[in-house]
Tab-separated table of C-alpha atoms in Angstrom:
chain	number	residue	atom	x	y	z
A	15	MET	CA	-0.045	16.700	-14.648
A	16	THR	CA	1.804	14.461	-15.699
A	17	SER	CA	3.839	16.460	-18.265
A	18	ASP	CA	4.810	18.367	-15.141
A	19	ILE	CA	6.156	15.022	-14.267
A	20	GLU	CA	8.093	13.907	-17.143
A	21	ARG	CA	9.674	17.245	-17.705
A	22	ASN	CA	11.108	17.092	-13.987
A	23	ALA	CA	12.427	13.432	-14.972
A	24	VAL	CA	15.837	13.220	-14.474
A	25	PRO	CA	18.495	9.908	-14.806
A	26	LEU	CA	18.914	8.388	-11.448
A	27	LYS	CA	20.795	4.927	-10.215
A	28	LEU	CA	18.996	3.031	-8.340
A	29	HIS	CA	19.908	1.568	-5.105
A	30	HIS	CA	20.396	-1.956	-6.122
A	31	GLY	CA	20.404	-1.168	-10.290
A	32	ARG	CA	18.924	-2.651	-12.912
A	33	ARG	CA	18.573	-5.949	-14.350
A	34	PRO	CA	20.858	-6.753	-17.356
A	35	ALA	CA	18.985	-7.368	-20.398
A	36	ALA	CA	17.690	-11.242	-21.138
A	37	LYS	CA	20.086	-14.057	-23.176
A	38	PRO	CA	18.353	-15.877	-26.019
A	39	ALA	CA	18.750	-19.506	-25.973
A	40	LEU	CA	16.541	-22.868	-27.011
A	41	PRO	CA	13.600	-24.089	-25.162
A	42	ARG	CA	12.744	-27.700	-24.228
A	43	LEU	CA	9.790	-29.983	-25.484
A	44	LYS	CA	7.953	-30.828	-22.422
A	45	SER	CA	4.222	-29.853	-22.305
A	46	ARG	CA	3.277	-27.879	-19.404
A	47	VAL	CA	-0.004	-28.028	-19.443
A	48	GLY	CA	-0.495	-31.478	-18.028
A	49	GLY	CA	-0.797	-34.585	-19.367
A	50	ARG	CA	0.709	-36.003	-22.668
A	51	PRO	CA	0.984	-32.809	-25.291
A	52	GLY	CA	-1.796	-32.922	-27.624
A	53	ARG	CA	-1.444	-32.429	-31.448
A	54	LEU	CA	-2.096	-28.519	-31.533
A	55	TRP	CA	0.366	-28.064	-28.394
A	56	THR	CA	2.744	-30.454	-30.167
A	57	ALA	CA	2.832	-28.901	-33.555
A	58	ALA	CA	3.155	-25.275	-31.841
A	59	VAL	CA	6.330	-26.291	-29.662
A	60	ALA	CA	7.412	-27.810	-32.931
A	61	GLY	CA	7.099	-24.623	-34.371
A	62	ALA	CA	8.633	-22.932	-31.505
A	63	LEU	CA	11.866	-25.111	-31.635
A	64	LEU	CA	12.315	-23.700	-35.037
A	65	ALA	CA	12.124	-19.708	-34.199
A	66	GLY	CA	14.197	-20.318	-30.806
A	67	LEU	CA	11.557	-19.696	-28.339
A	68	SER	CA	9.673	-21.111	-25.184
A	69	PRO	CA	6.711	-23.151	-24.709
A	70	VAL	CA	4.764	-20.514	-23.378
A	71	ALA	CA	5.747	-18.786	-26.505
A	72	ALA	CA	4.113	-21.869	-28.488
A	73	GLY	CA	1.473	-20.940	-26.758
A	74	ALA	CA	0.664	-17.157	-27.185
A	75	PRO	CA	-1.693	-17.193	-30.252
A	76	GLN	CA	-4.302	-19.188	-27.996
A	77	ALA	CA	-3.940	-16.559	-25.100
A	78	ALA	CA	-4.838	-13.008	-24.390
A	79	ALA	CA	-2.724	-10.711	-26.775
A	80	ALA	CA	-1.699	-7.087	-25.759
A	81	THR	CA	-3.830	-4.505	-27.757
A	82	GLY	CA	-0.393	-2.039	-27.685
A	83	HIS	CA	-1.403	-0.473	-24.514
A	84	LYS	CA	1.292	1.588	-23.314
A	85	ASP	CA	0.852	2.167	-19.711
A	86	ASP	CA	3.162	-0.326	-17.310
A	87	PRO	CA	1.051	-3.196	-16.325
A	88	THR	CA	1.317	-2.754	-13.035
A	89	GLN	CA	0.774	0.992	-13.427
A	90	TYR	CA	-2.555	-0.280	-15.092
A	91	TRP	CA	-3.770	-2.734	-12.081
A	92	ASN	CA	-2.510	-0.107	-9.315
A	93	LYS	CA	-5.416	1.895	-11.298
A	94	VAL	CA	-7.881	-0.754	-11.227
A	95	LEU	CA	-7.287	-1.917	-7.402
A	96	LEU	CA	-7.529	2.012	-6.652
A	97	GLN	CA	-10.736	2.099	-7.818
A	98	THR	CA	-11.823	-0.751	-5.719
A	99	PHE	CA	-10.633	0.915	-3.023
A	100	ARG	CA	-13.142	3.603	-3.863
A	101	ASN	CA	-15.759	1.432	-4.246
A	102	ALA	CA	-15.011	-0.646	-0.987
A	103	ARG	CA	-17.333	0.515	2.154
A	104	GLY	CA	-17.886	-0.072	6.004
A	105	TRP	CA	-14.710	-2.092	7.042
A	106	ASP	CA	-13.693	-3.086	3.926
A	107	ALA	CA	-12.739	0.491	3.460
A	108	SER	CA	-10.460	0.512	6.432
A	109	PRO	CA	-6.858	1.637	6.168
A	110	GLY	CA	-5.645	-1.643	7.310
A	111	LYS	CA	-7.817	-3.805	5.294
A	112	LEU	CA	-6.687	-1.433	2.053
A	113	SER	CA	-3.219	-1.672	3.154
A	114	ARG	CA	-3.483	-5.433	3.408
A	115	SER	CA	-5.130	-5.582	-0.054
A	116	GLY	CA	-2.089	-3.682	-1.632
A	117	ALA	CA	0.414	-5.984	-0.424
A	118	VAL	CA	-1.453	-8.992	-1.614
A	119	VAL	CA	-2.047	-7.626	-4.936
A	120	PHE	CA	2.004	-6.090	-5.709
A	121	ALA	CA	3.286	-9.095	-3.385
A	122	ALA	CA	1.726	-11.461	-6.275
A	123	ILE	CA	2.621	-9.156	-9.476
A	124	TYR	CA	6.196	-9.026	-7.976
A	125	ASN	CA	6.370	-12.988	-7.405
A	126	ALA	CA	4.903	-13.456	-11.128
A	127	GLU	CA	7.400	-11.035	-12.090
A	128	SER	CA	10.525	-12.732	-10.130
A	129	ALA	CA	9.352	-15.761	-11.840
A	130	TYR	CA	10.043	-14.743	-14.926
A	131	GLN	CA	12.763	-12.967	-14.348
A	132	TYR	CA	14.645	-15.985	-13.362
A	133	THR	CA	13.064	-18.136	-15.650
A	134	TYR	CA	15.217	-16.168	-18.026
A	135	GLY	CA	18.348	-15.433	-15.838
A	136	THR	CA	18.018	-12.376	-15.271
A	137	LEU	CA	16.760	-12.092	-11.369
A	138	LYS	CA	17.492	-9.177	-9.415
A	139	TYR	CA	15.781	-9.242	-6.127
A	140	GLU	CA	14.780	-12.318	-3.900
A	141	PRO	CA	10.884	-12.703	-4.365
A	142	TYR	CA	8.736	-12.205	-1.751
A	143	LEU	CA	8.884	-15.220	0.716
A	144	ASN	CA	9.153	-18.157	-1.826
A	145	ARG	CA	12.144	-19.159	-3.921
A	146	PRO	CA	10.676	-18.275	-7.323
A	147	LEU	CA	9.190	-20.390	-9.870
A	148	LYS	CA	11.157	-21.339	-13.249
A	149	TYR	CA	8.941	-22.450	-16.167
A	150	ALA	CA	11.394	-22.767	-18.916
A	151	ASP	CA	14.540	-24.471	-19.947
A	152	LYS	CA	17.551	-22.301	-19.192
A	153	HIS	CA	17.809	-21.964	-22.703
A	154	SER	CA	14.410	-20.838	-23.781
A	155	ARG	CA	13.883	-17.219	-24.479
A	156	PRO	CA	10.796	-14.907	-23.896
A	157	GLY	CA	7.711	-14.823	-26.478
A	158	LYS	CA	6.087	-12.003	-27.277
A	159	ASP	CA	4.161	-9.852	-24.662
A	160	GLU	CA	5.149	-13.145	-22.383
A	161	GLU	CA	5.988	-10.814	-19.001
A	162	GLU	CA	3.060	-8.411	-20.161
A	163	ARG	CA	0.688	-11.514	-20.202
A	164	LEU	CA	2.172	-12.471	-17.034
A	165	ILE	CA	1.604	-9.242	-14.939
A	166	ASP	CA	-1.948	-8.490	-16.086
A	167	ARG	CA	-3.500	-12.684	-15.574
A	168	THR	CA	-1.783	-12.569	-11.764
A	169	ALA	CA	-3.173	-9.117	-11.360
A	170	TYR	CA	-6.694	-9.893	-12.921
A	171	LYS	CA	-6.984	-13.189	-10.684
A	172	ILE	CA	-5.625	-11.656	-7.270
A	173	ILE	CA	-7.727	-8.102	-7.182
A	174	SER	CA	-10.883	-10.625	-8.144
A	175	GLN	CA	-10.518	-12.904	-5.513
A	176	LEU	CA	-9.842	-9.779	-3.237
A	177	TYR	CA	-13.121	-7.852	-4.402
A	178	PRO	CA	-15.701	-10.353	-5.874
A	179	GLY	CA	-18.326	-7.857	-5.799
A	180	ASP	CA	-16.199	-5.271	-8.530
A	181	GLN	CA	-15.603	-8.240	-11.072
A	182	ALA	CA	-17.857	-6.817	-13.561
A	183	TYR	CA	-15.881	-3.593	-13.232
A	184	ILE	CA	-12.461	-5.633	-13.234
A	185	ASP	CA	-13.565	-7.893	-16.104
A	186	ALA	CA	-14.253	-4.931	-18.434
A	187	GLN	CA	-10.613	-3.460	-17.293
A	188	TYR	CA	-8.718	-6.636	-18.072
A	189	ARG	CA	-10.641	-6.930	-21.334
A	190	ALA	CA	-10.120	-2.749	-22.547
A	191	ARG	CA	-6.421	-3.312	-22.175
A	192	THR	CA	-5.885	-6.978	-23.604
A	193	GLY	CA	-8.952	-7.287	-26.005
A	194	SER	CA	-9.223	-10.598	-24.712
A	195	SER	CA	-11.785	-12.382	-22.161
A	196	PRO	CA	-10.017	-12.472	-18.695
A	197	HIS	CA	-11.130	-16.312	-19.217
A	198	SER	CA	-9.274	-17.468	-22.165
A	199	TYR	CA	-6.805	-19.753	-22.113
A	200	ASP	CA	-3.037	-19.245	-21.427
A	201	PRO	CA	-0.751	-21.388	-20.773
A	202	LEU	CA	1.173	-18.969	-17.957
A	203	ASP	CA	-2.171	-19.393	-15.871
A	204	ARG	CA	-0.599	-23.359	-15.114
A	205	LEU	CA	2.538	-22.485	-15.055
A	206	VAL	CA	3.006	-19.593	-12.989
A	207	VAL	CA	-0.090	-17.003	-12.352
A	208	ASP	CA	-1.909	-19.974	-10.521
A	209	PRO	CA	0.979	-21.752	-8.561
A	210	VAL	CA	1.792	-17.556	-7.527
A	211	VAL	CA	-1.719	-16.589	-6.185
A	212	ARG	CA	-1.967	-19.973	-4.116
A	213	GLN	CA	1.444	-19.288	-2.676
A	214	ILE	CA	0.339	-15.774	-1.392
A	215	ASN	CA	-3.079	-17.086	-0.293
A	216	LYS	CA	-1.216	-19.848	1.489
A	217	ALA	CA	1.045	-17.289	2.737
A	218	ARG	CA	-1.683	-15.145	4.225
A	219	ALA	CA	-4.356	-17.960	5.136
A	220	GLY	CA	-5.191	-17.272	9.084
A	221	ASP	CA	-3.382	-13.857	9.153
A	222	GLY	CA	-6.407	-12.780	11.480
A	223	SER	CA	-7.640	-10.253	8.941
A	224	ASP	CA	-11.155	-11.486	9.306
A	225	ASN	CA	-11.544	-11.093	12.648
A	226	SER	CA	-14.792	-9.670	13.428
A	227	ALA	CA	-14.974	-9.273	16.913
A	228	VAL	CA	-16.050	-6.021	18.387
A	229	TYR	CA	-14.171	-3.627	21.052
A	230	SER	CA	-14.893	-4.442	24.615
A	231	GLY	CA	-12.591	-1.823	26.348
A	232	ASP	CA	-12.857	0.872	28.890
A	233	THR	CA	-15.200	3.622	27.566
A	234	THR	CA	-16.103	5.544	30.928
A	235	THR	CA	-12.537	6.410	31.910
A	236	PRO	CA	-11.603	9.635	31.240
A	237	GLY	CA	-8.990	9.614	28.772
A	238	ALA	CA	-9.702	6.121	27.425
A	239	TRP	CA	-10.992	6.320	23.934
A	240	ARG	CA	-14.880	6.331	23.355
A	241	PRO	CA	-17.378	6.912	20.900
A	242	THR	CA	-17.239	10.522	19.716
A	243	GLY	CA	-20.916	10.366	19.269
A	244	GLU	CA	-20.606	11.350	15.481
A	245	ALA	CA	-22.960	9.592	12.490
A	246	ASP	CA	-20.953	6.086	12.583
A	247	CYS	CA	-19.710	6.178	16.142
A	248	LYS	CA	-22.224	6.016	18.435
A	249	LYS	CA	-21.439	2.869	20.803
A	250	PRO	CA	-18.470	0.819	21.222
A	251	SER	CA	-18.662	-1.816	18.956
A	252	ASP	CA	-18.568	0.500	16.199
A	253	ALA	CA	-14.769	1.107	16.835
A	254	VAL	CA	-13.061	-0.132	13.064
A	255	THR	CA	-11.252	-3.432	12.783
A	256	PRO	CA	-10.478	-3.335	16.851
A	257	ASN	CA	-7.910	-6.383	16.305
A	258	TRP	CA	-5.776	-5.350	13.379
A	259	GLY	CA	-3.261	-5.066	15.218
A	260	LYS	CA	-2.931	-8.702	15.613
A	261	VAL	CA	-3.149	-9.268	12.111
A	262	LYS	CA	0.214	-11.612	10.957
A	263	PRO	CA	2.599	-8.939	9.425
A	264	PHE	CA	3.763	-9.413	5.946
A	265	VAL	CA	7.472	-9.030	7.377
A	266	LEU	CA	7.702	-7.408	10.538
A	267	ARG	CA	7.644	-10.238	13.064
A	268	SER	CA	5.008	-9.113	15.080
A	269	GLY	CA	2.179	-5.894	15.237
A	270	SER	CA	4.403	-4.593	18.610
A	271	GLN	CA	7.359	-5.028	17.084
A	272	PHE	CA	8.567	-0.971	17.248
A	273	ARG	CA	5.256	-0.231	19.777
A	274	PRO	CA	6.712	2.040	22.258
A	275	PRO	CA	5.769	0.175	26.147
A	276	THR	CA	3.316	3.227	26.626
A	277	LEU	CA	2.598	6.632	25.457
A	278	ARG	CA	4.930	9.226	26.910
A	279	GLY	CA	5.701	6.619	29.657
A	280	PHE	CA	2.118	6.670	31.001
A	281	THR	CA	0.981	3.316	32.661
A	282	SER	CA	-2.778	5.287	34.124
A	283	TYR	CA	-5.474	7.181	32.206
A	284	ALA	CA	-5.505	9.106	35.627
A	285	ASP	CA	-1.626	10.136	35.251
A	286	LEU	CA	-2.171	10.742	31.509
A	287	VAL	CA	-5.231	13.201	32.212
A	288	ALA	CA	-3.478	14.866	35.183
A	289	SER	CA	-0.088	15.626	33.512
A	290	PRO	CA	1.161	19.140	32.306
A	291	GLU	CA	1.938	17.306	28.899
A	292	TYR	CA	-1.231	16.304	28.761
A	293	ALA	CA	-2.579	19.441	29.105
A	294	SER	CA	-0.547	21.332	26.300
A	295	GLN	CA	-1.319	18.336	23.935
A	296	ARG	CA	-4.906	19.148	24.277
A	297	ASP	CA	-4.504	22.867	24.411
A	298	GLU	CA	-2.467	22.921	21.074
A	299	VAL	CA	-5.228	20.750	19.169
A	300	ARG	CA	-7.957	22.835	20.485
A	301	ARG	CA	-6.104	26.274	19.340
A	302	VAL	CA	-5.036	24.943	15.917
A	303	GLY	CA	-7.565	22.012	15.076
A	304	ALA	CA	-11.088	23.569	15.616
A	305	VAL	CA	-13.109	24.099	12.892
A	306	ASP	CA	-13.397	27.994	13.970
A	307	SER	CA	-9.179	28.438	14.390
A	308	THR	CA	-8.058	31.822	14.195
A	309	GLU	CA	-4.251	30.197	14.957
A	310	ARG	CA	-4.048	27.862	11.593
A	311	THR	CA	-2.305	28.869	9.556
A	312	TYR	CA	-3.851	28.513	5.299
A	313	ASP	CA	-1.195	26.287	4.619
A	314	GLN	CA	-1.919	24.036	7.522
A	315	THR	CA	-5.494	23.855	6.363
A	316	VAL	CA	-4.129	22.998	2.929
A	317	VAL	CA	-1.940	20.178	4.088
A	318	GLY	CA	-4.778	18.767	6.317
A	319	TRP	CA	-7.385	18.313	3.624
A	320	PHE	CA	-4.667	17.637	1.096
A	321	TRP	CA	-3.727	14.008	2.968
A	322	ASP	CA	-7.022	13.559	4.770
A	323	HIS	CA	-9.162	10.990	3.208
A	324	ASP	CA	-11.340	9.689	5.458
A	325	LEU	CA	-14.659	9.246	3.515
A	326	ASP	CA	-16.008	6.660	1.394
A	327	GLY	CA	-15.700	7.269	-2.198
A	328	THR	CA	-12.479	8.130	-2.103
A	329	TYR	CA	-9.119	6.183	-2.460
A	330	HIS	CA	-8.330	6.650	1.656
A	331	PRO	CA	-4.659	6.943	2.924
A	332	PRO	CA	-3.186	3.496	1.332
A	333	GLY	CA	-5.083	4.124	-1.957
A	334	GLN	CA	-3.213	7.564	-2.478
A	335	LEU	CA	0.149	6.796	-1.467
A	336	LEU	CA	-0.062	3.670	-4.085
A	337	GLU	CA	-0.796	6.216	-6.628
A	338	LEU	CA	2.014	8.273	-5.482
A	339	THR	CA	4.293	5.064	-6.041
A	340	GLY	CA	3.126	5.240	-9.419
A	341	ILE	CA	3.668	9.024	-10.215
A	342	VAL	CA	7.325	8.555	-8.753
A	343	ALA	CA	8.067	5.589	-10.659
A	344	LYS	CA	6.926	7.040	-13.735
A	345	LYS	CA	8.843	10.066	-13.178
A	346	PHE	CA	12.333	8.029	-12.994
A	347	LYS	CA	10.921	5.621	-16.328
A	348	LEU	CA	11.477	2.695	-14.161
A	349	ASP	CA	11.505	-0.569	-16.426
A	350	THR	CA	8.418	-3.216	-16.148
A	351	TYR	CA	11.049	-5.338	-13.459
A	352	GLU	CA	11.750	-2.481	-11.156
A	353	THR	CA	8.192	-1.240	-11.236
A	354	THR	CA	7.120	-4.419	-9.690
A	355	HIS	CA	9.858	-3.902	-7.286
A	356	LEU	CA	9.077	-0.471	-6.193
A	357	PHE	CA	5.526	-0.970	-5.658
A	358	ALA	CA	5.976	-4.543	-3.707
A	359	LEU	CA	8.679	-2.364	-1.443
A	360	SER	CA	6.080	0.118	-1.015
A	361	ALA	CA	2.854	-1.674	-0.749
A	362	LEU	CA	4.461	-4.375	1.844
A	363	SER	CA	5.992	-1.520	4.358
A	364	LEU	CA	2.112	0.259	4.122
A	365	ALA	CA	0.402	-2.974	5.272
A	366	ASP	CA	2.837	-3.521	7.810
A	367	ALA	CA	2.526	-0.299	8.863
A	368	GLY	CA	-1.109	-0.090	9.250
A	369	ILE	CA	-0.826	-3.186	11.055
A	370	ALA	CA	1.424	-1.717	13.810
A	371	ALA	CA	-0.394	1.546	13.948
A	372	TRP	CA	-3.620	-0.524	14.689
A	373	ASP	CA	-1.239	-2.342	17.443
A	374	SER	CA	-0.441	0.755	18.652
A	375	LYS	CA	-4.135	1.990	19.380
A	376	PHE	CA	-5.648	-0.525	20.630
A	377	ASP	CA	-3.181	-3.080	22.391
A	378	SER	CA	-1.269	-0.382	24.216
A	379	PRO	CA	-1.554	0.026	27.924
A	380	ILE	CA	-3.735	3.377	27.358
A	381	ASN	CA	-5.899	3.429	24.606
A	382	GLU	CA	-5.830	7.346	24.368
A	383	TRP	CA	-9.460	9.278	23.488
A	384	ARG	CA	-9.320	11.352	20.549
A	385	PRO	CA	-9.094	15.237	20.712
A	386	VAL	CA	-13.044	16.371	20.443
A	387	SER	CA	-13.841	14.079	23.773
A	388	ALA	CA	-11.072	15.401	25.247
A	389	ILE	CA	-11.501	19.048	24.988
A	390	GLN	CA	-15.572	18.348	25.295
A	391	ALA	CA	-15.070	16.859	28.673
A	392	THR	CA	-13.492	20.350	30.004
A	393	GLY	CA	-16.465	21.901	29.544
A	394	GLY	CA	-17.881	25.396	29.672
A	395	ALA	CA	-17.062	26.692	26.116
A	396	ASN	CA	-15.065	23.969	25.126
A	397	ALA	CA	-18.603	21.794	25.202
A	398	THR	CA	-19.250	22.444	21.923
A	399	TRP	CA	-15.853	22.388	20.500
A	400	GLU	CA	-15.380	20.808	16.928
A	401	PRO	CA	-12.966	19.573	14.870
A	402	LEU	CA	-11.824	21.137	11.555
A	403	SER	CA	-12.482	17.000	9.799
A	404	SER	CA	-15.839	16.907	8.631
A	405	ASP	CA	-18.068	14.415	6.509
A	406	ARG	CA	-19.241	15.597	2.736
A	407	SER	CA	-22.180	17.359	4.410
A	408	GLY	CA	-19.878	19.208	6.562
A	409	ALA	CA	-20.702	17.990	10.028
A	410	PRO	CA	-17.783	16.945	12.511
A	411	PHE	CA	-16.064	13.583	11.733
A	412	THR	CA	-13.329	12.263	13.542
A	413	PRO	CA	-12.279	8.501	12.724
A	414	CYS	CA	-13.585	5.858	15.134
A	415	PHE	CA	-10.582	4.106	16.996
A	416	PRO	CA	-7.935	5.474	19.437
A	417	ALA	CA	-5.959	8.702	18.888
A	418	TRP	CA	-2.190	7.278	19.702
A	419	THR	CA	-0.851	6.613	17.249
A	420	SER	CA	-1.567	8.251	13.789
A	421	GLY	CA	-2.397	5.761	10.944
A	422	HIS	CA	-1.616	8.754	8.904
A	423	ALA	CA	1.644	9.182	10.234
A	424	ASN	CA	2.398	5.780	10.281
A	425	PHE	CA	1.584	5.403	6.361
A	426	THR	CA	2.920	8.467	5.105
A	427	ALA	CA	6.765	7.238	7.186
A	428	ALA	CA	6.456	3.967	6.090
A	429	TRP	CA	6.052	5.264	2.010
A	430	ALA	CA	8.547	7.963	2.483
A	431	THR	CA	11.522	5.468	3.978
A	432	ALA	CA	10.872	2.873	1.633
A	433	MET	CA	11.001	5.101	-1.131
A	434	LYS	CA	14.321	6.967	0.315
A	435	HIS	CA	15.785	3.360	0.161
A	436	PHE	CA	14.741	2.294	-2.831
A	437	PHE	CA	16.200	5.287	-4.357
A	438	GLY	CA	18.857	5.764	-2.287
A	439	ARG	CA	17.823	9.339	-2.107
A	440	ASP	CA	15.357	12.078	-0.282
A	441	ASN	CA	15.849	15.070	-2.424
A	442	VAL	CA	13.457	14.135	-5.152
A	443	SER	CA	10.705	16.195	-6.340
A	444	PHE	CA	7.447	15.384	-7.635
A	445	VAL	CA	3.908	16.399	-8.082
A	446	ALA	CA	1.693	14.445	-5.300
A	447	HIS	CA	-2.359	14.253	-5.708
A	448	SER	CA	-5.164	14.654	-3.644
A	449	GLU	CA	-8.782	13.773	-4.643
A	450	ASP	CA	-10.184	14.249	-0.951
A	451	PRO	CA	-13.502	16.250	-1.504
A	452	HIS	CA	-12.477	18.894	0.958
A	453	THR	CA	-8.870	19.592	-1.023
A	454	LEU	CA	-8.055	22.972	-1.475
A	455	GLU	CA	-5.435	21.866	-3.697
A	456	ALA	CA	-5.913	18.844	-6.132
A	457	TYR	CA	-1.643	18.536	-6.673
A	458	ARG	CA	1.112	20.028	-4.766
A	459	GLN	CA	4.834	19.967	-5.545
A	460	MET	CA	7.016	18.035	-3.453
A	461	LYS	CA	10.487	18.677	-2.773
A	462	SER	CA	11.544	15.317	-1.067
A	463	PHE	CA	9.948	11.729	0.027
A	464	SER	CA	10.138	13.492	3.937
A	465	GLN	CA	7.908	16.050	2.885
A	466	VAL	CA	5.026	13.636	2.296
A	467	ALA	CA	5.978	12.095	5.949
A	468	GLN	CA	6.332	15.741	7.362
A	469	GLU	CA	2.784	16.873	6.033
A	470	GLY	CA	1.170	13.537	6.498
A	471	GLU	CA	2.470	13.413	10.154
A	472	PHE	CA	0.694	16.855	11.299
A	473	SER	CA	-2.110	17.175	8.682
A	474	ARG	CA	-4.181	15.177	11.617
A	475	LEU	CA	-3.191	18.093	13.941
A	476	TRP	CA	-4.604	20.489	11.977
A	477	LEU	CA	-7.678	18.601	11.013
A	478	GLY	CA	-8.486	18.585	14.816
A	479	VAL	CA	-8.462	14.743	15.261
A	480	HIS	CA	-4.928	14.116	16.705
A	481	PHE	CA	-2.642	15.258	19.416
A	482	ARG	CA	1.095	15.720	18.541
A	483	TRP	CA	2.594	13.046	20.443
A	484	ASP	CA	0.025	10.508	18.023
A	485	ALA	CA	1.848	12.103	15.083
A	486	GLU	CA	5.375	11.876	16.487
A	487	ASP	CA	5.268	8.459	17.861
A	488	GLY	CA	3.753	7.477	14.666
A	489	ARG	CA	6.090	8.490	12.146
A	490	GLY	CA	8.849	6.653	14.502
A	491	ILE	CA	6.486	3.298	13.914
A	492	GLY	CA	6.327	3.873	10.306
A	493	THR	CA	9.838	5.029	9.900
A	494	ASN	CA	11.007	1.758	11.339
A	495	VAL	CA	8.807	-0.729	10.182
A	496	ALA	CA	9.674	0.660	6.650
A	497	ASP	CA	13.544	0.224	7.534
A	498	TYR	CA	12.904	-3.169	8.581
A	499	VAL	CA	10.552	-4.152	5.639
A	500	PHE	CA	13.824	-2.620	3.434
A	501	ALA	CA	16.546	-4.725	5.197
A	502	ASN	CA	14.616	-8.267	5.457
A	503	ALA	CA	12.653	-8.625	2.141
A	504	LEU	CA	13.132	-8.277	-1.602
A	505	LEU	CA	17.123	-8.166	-1.312
A	506	PRO	CA	19.483	-8.513	-3.908
A	507	THR	CA	20.279	-12.147	-5.354
A	508	ARG	CA	23.997	-13.382	-5.312
A	509	SER	CA	24.584	-13.013	-9.123
A	510	GLY	CA	21.323	-13.659	-9.856
A	511	HIS	CA	20.635	-16.636	-8.310
A	512	PRO	CA	18.177	-17.033	-5.203
A	513	HIS	CA	19.375	-17.591	-1.662
A	514	GLN	CA	18.348	-21.078	-0.477
A	515	GLN	CA	14.782	-21.094	1.770
């Protein structure tokens, strides 16, 4: 499908514009590796002076040298990250945890790239949270492969830190890209990579993402979430990441910032389940979300499975959307800087959308039960009702956490909104990809970013795991999250100079 994407490529002026070319200049002599410079370093710097390069360029022959890999470095490491998503299991494979990993990785890559741009006088956007690092004199100019090495080594270190169980795989991917060991010496590590990793680690320290407390809420009142009885959801403690809504956001002030006060104004389960609105919602998903539905259209079934990715072994919803980020970036032939910027914007939006979704699920006055519980509770012929959603064996599958609001709707809306802001338009065509084991189409033509949000919103209704208001309200929250992220993070600089922080 790459050829389709490339054939569809059209010139596009970005919302913030592109960076100007770097200006050549002279370096300074100070050693960048600490202590007094050794003889080899001094000789290298002297040679750099004659060549008009920075001390970092002088260290390049001792460092990992790129092997001519044509992939954009951020795109390459996104593929590596998505494989770690596929390898994850248990809570580590939960949407919140994966979206957090994406934000950590791409914020680090973006900050490392910001250091490069700031050092050589071409900074266009604010770094994430911190002022950018400057690691050479303003008269310096970059050495060969310096920008790519910086991204490769930052990505390698931060992904290794997040997924130590995949270390052998990550090491192999580094060697495949660079032709060198990830443990080889590179002066960029001390100058940029390690400080950037420390910045991100400090920002995320104690963010609540390691909270392993289990769910202890009401699971008996009609309307309240309870385990569905399916394979991995038999007891309340099976609820997945019930405290994720309390995780410190990346950009939002809090996970509850855009949460409606309650589900459509209902403040008690009794009022909820007695309402005609609830009866209508339940009846709709009973009809169109059943495994044997005669009302669900073929295209609705296609949409449901295309955006699913609930099962382990897939890259899950955050991974699918990060893959889409790469597809669109490649279509428009974004340069290295713009690619890091786009990935950071989309990943930060996805991470905060995940936190906001879980806040609405577990921290609202009503933690709504899933359609399978609601429908089977009516008894009679409905007592054996099953959703279309299933595991790899074909057994019914419903994610083990409350229904309101839909995480898929939050994620796809946040992604679509971030993309619209970045490109300054919505009507962009591209080919989306699905690796869900049940998907009826591996590739699907999108005519706009909003189409992703709309299909993601209602895909869960067609699969029988969400009510319509879960989807609608989830999309609203995700949209608000991405609007806020765009307005408050990675902002344009003033004439190449970062704001004081």
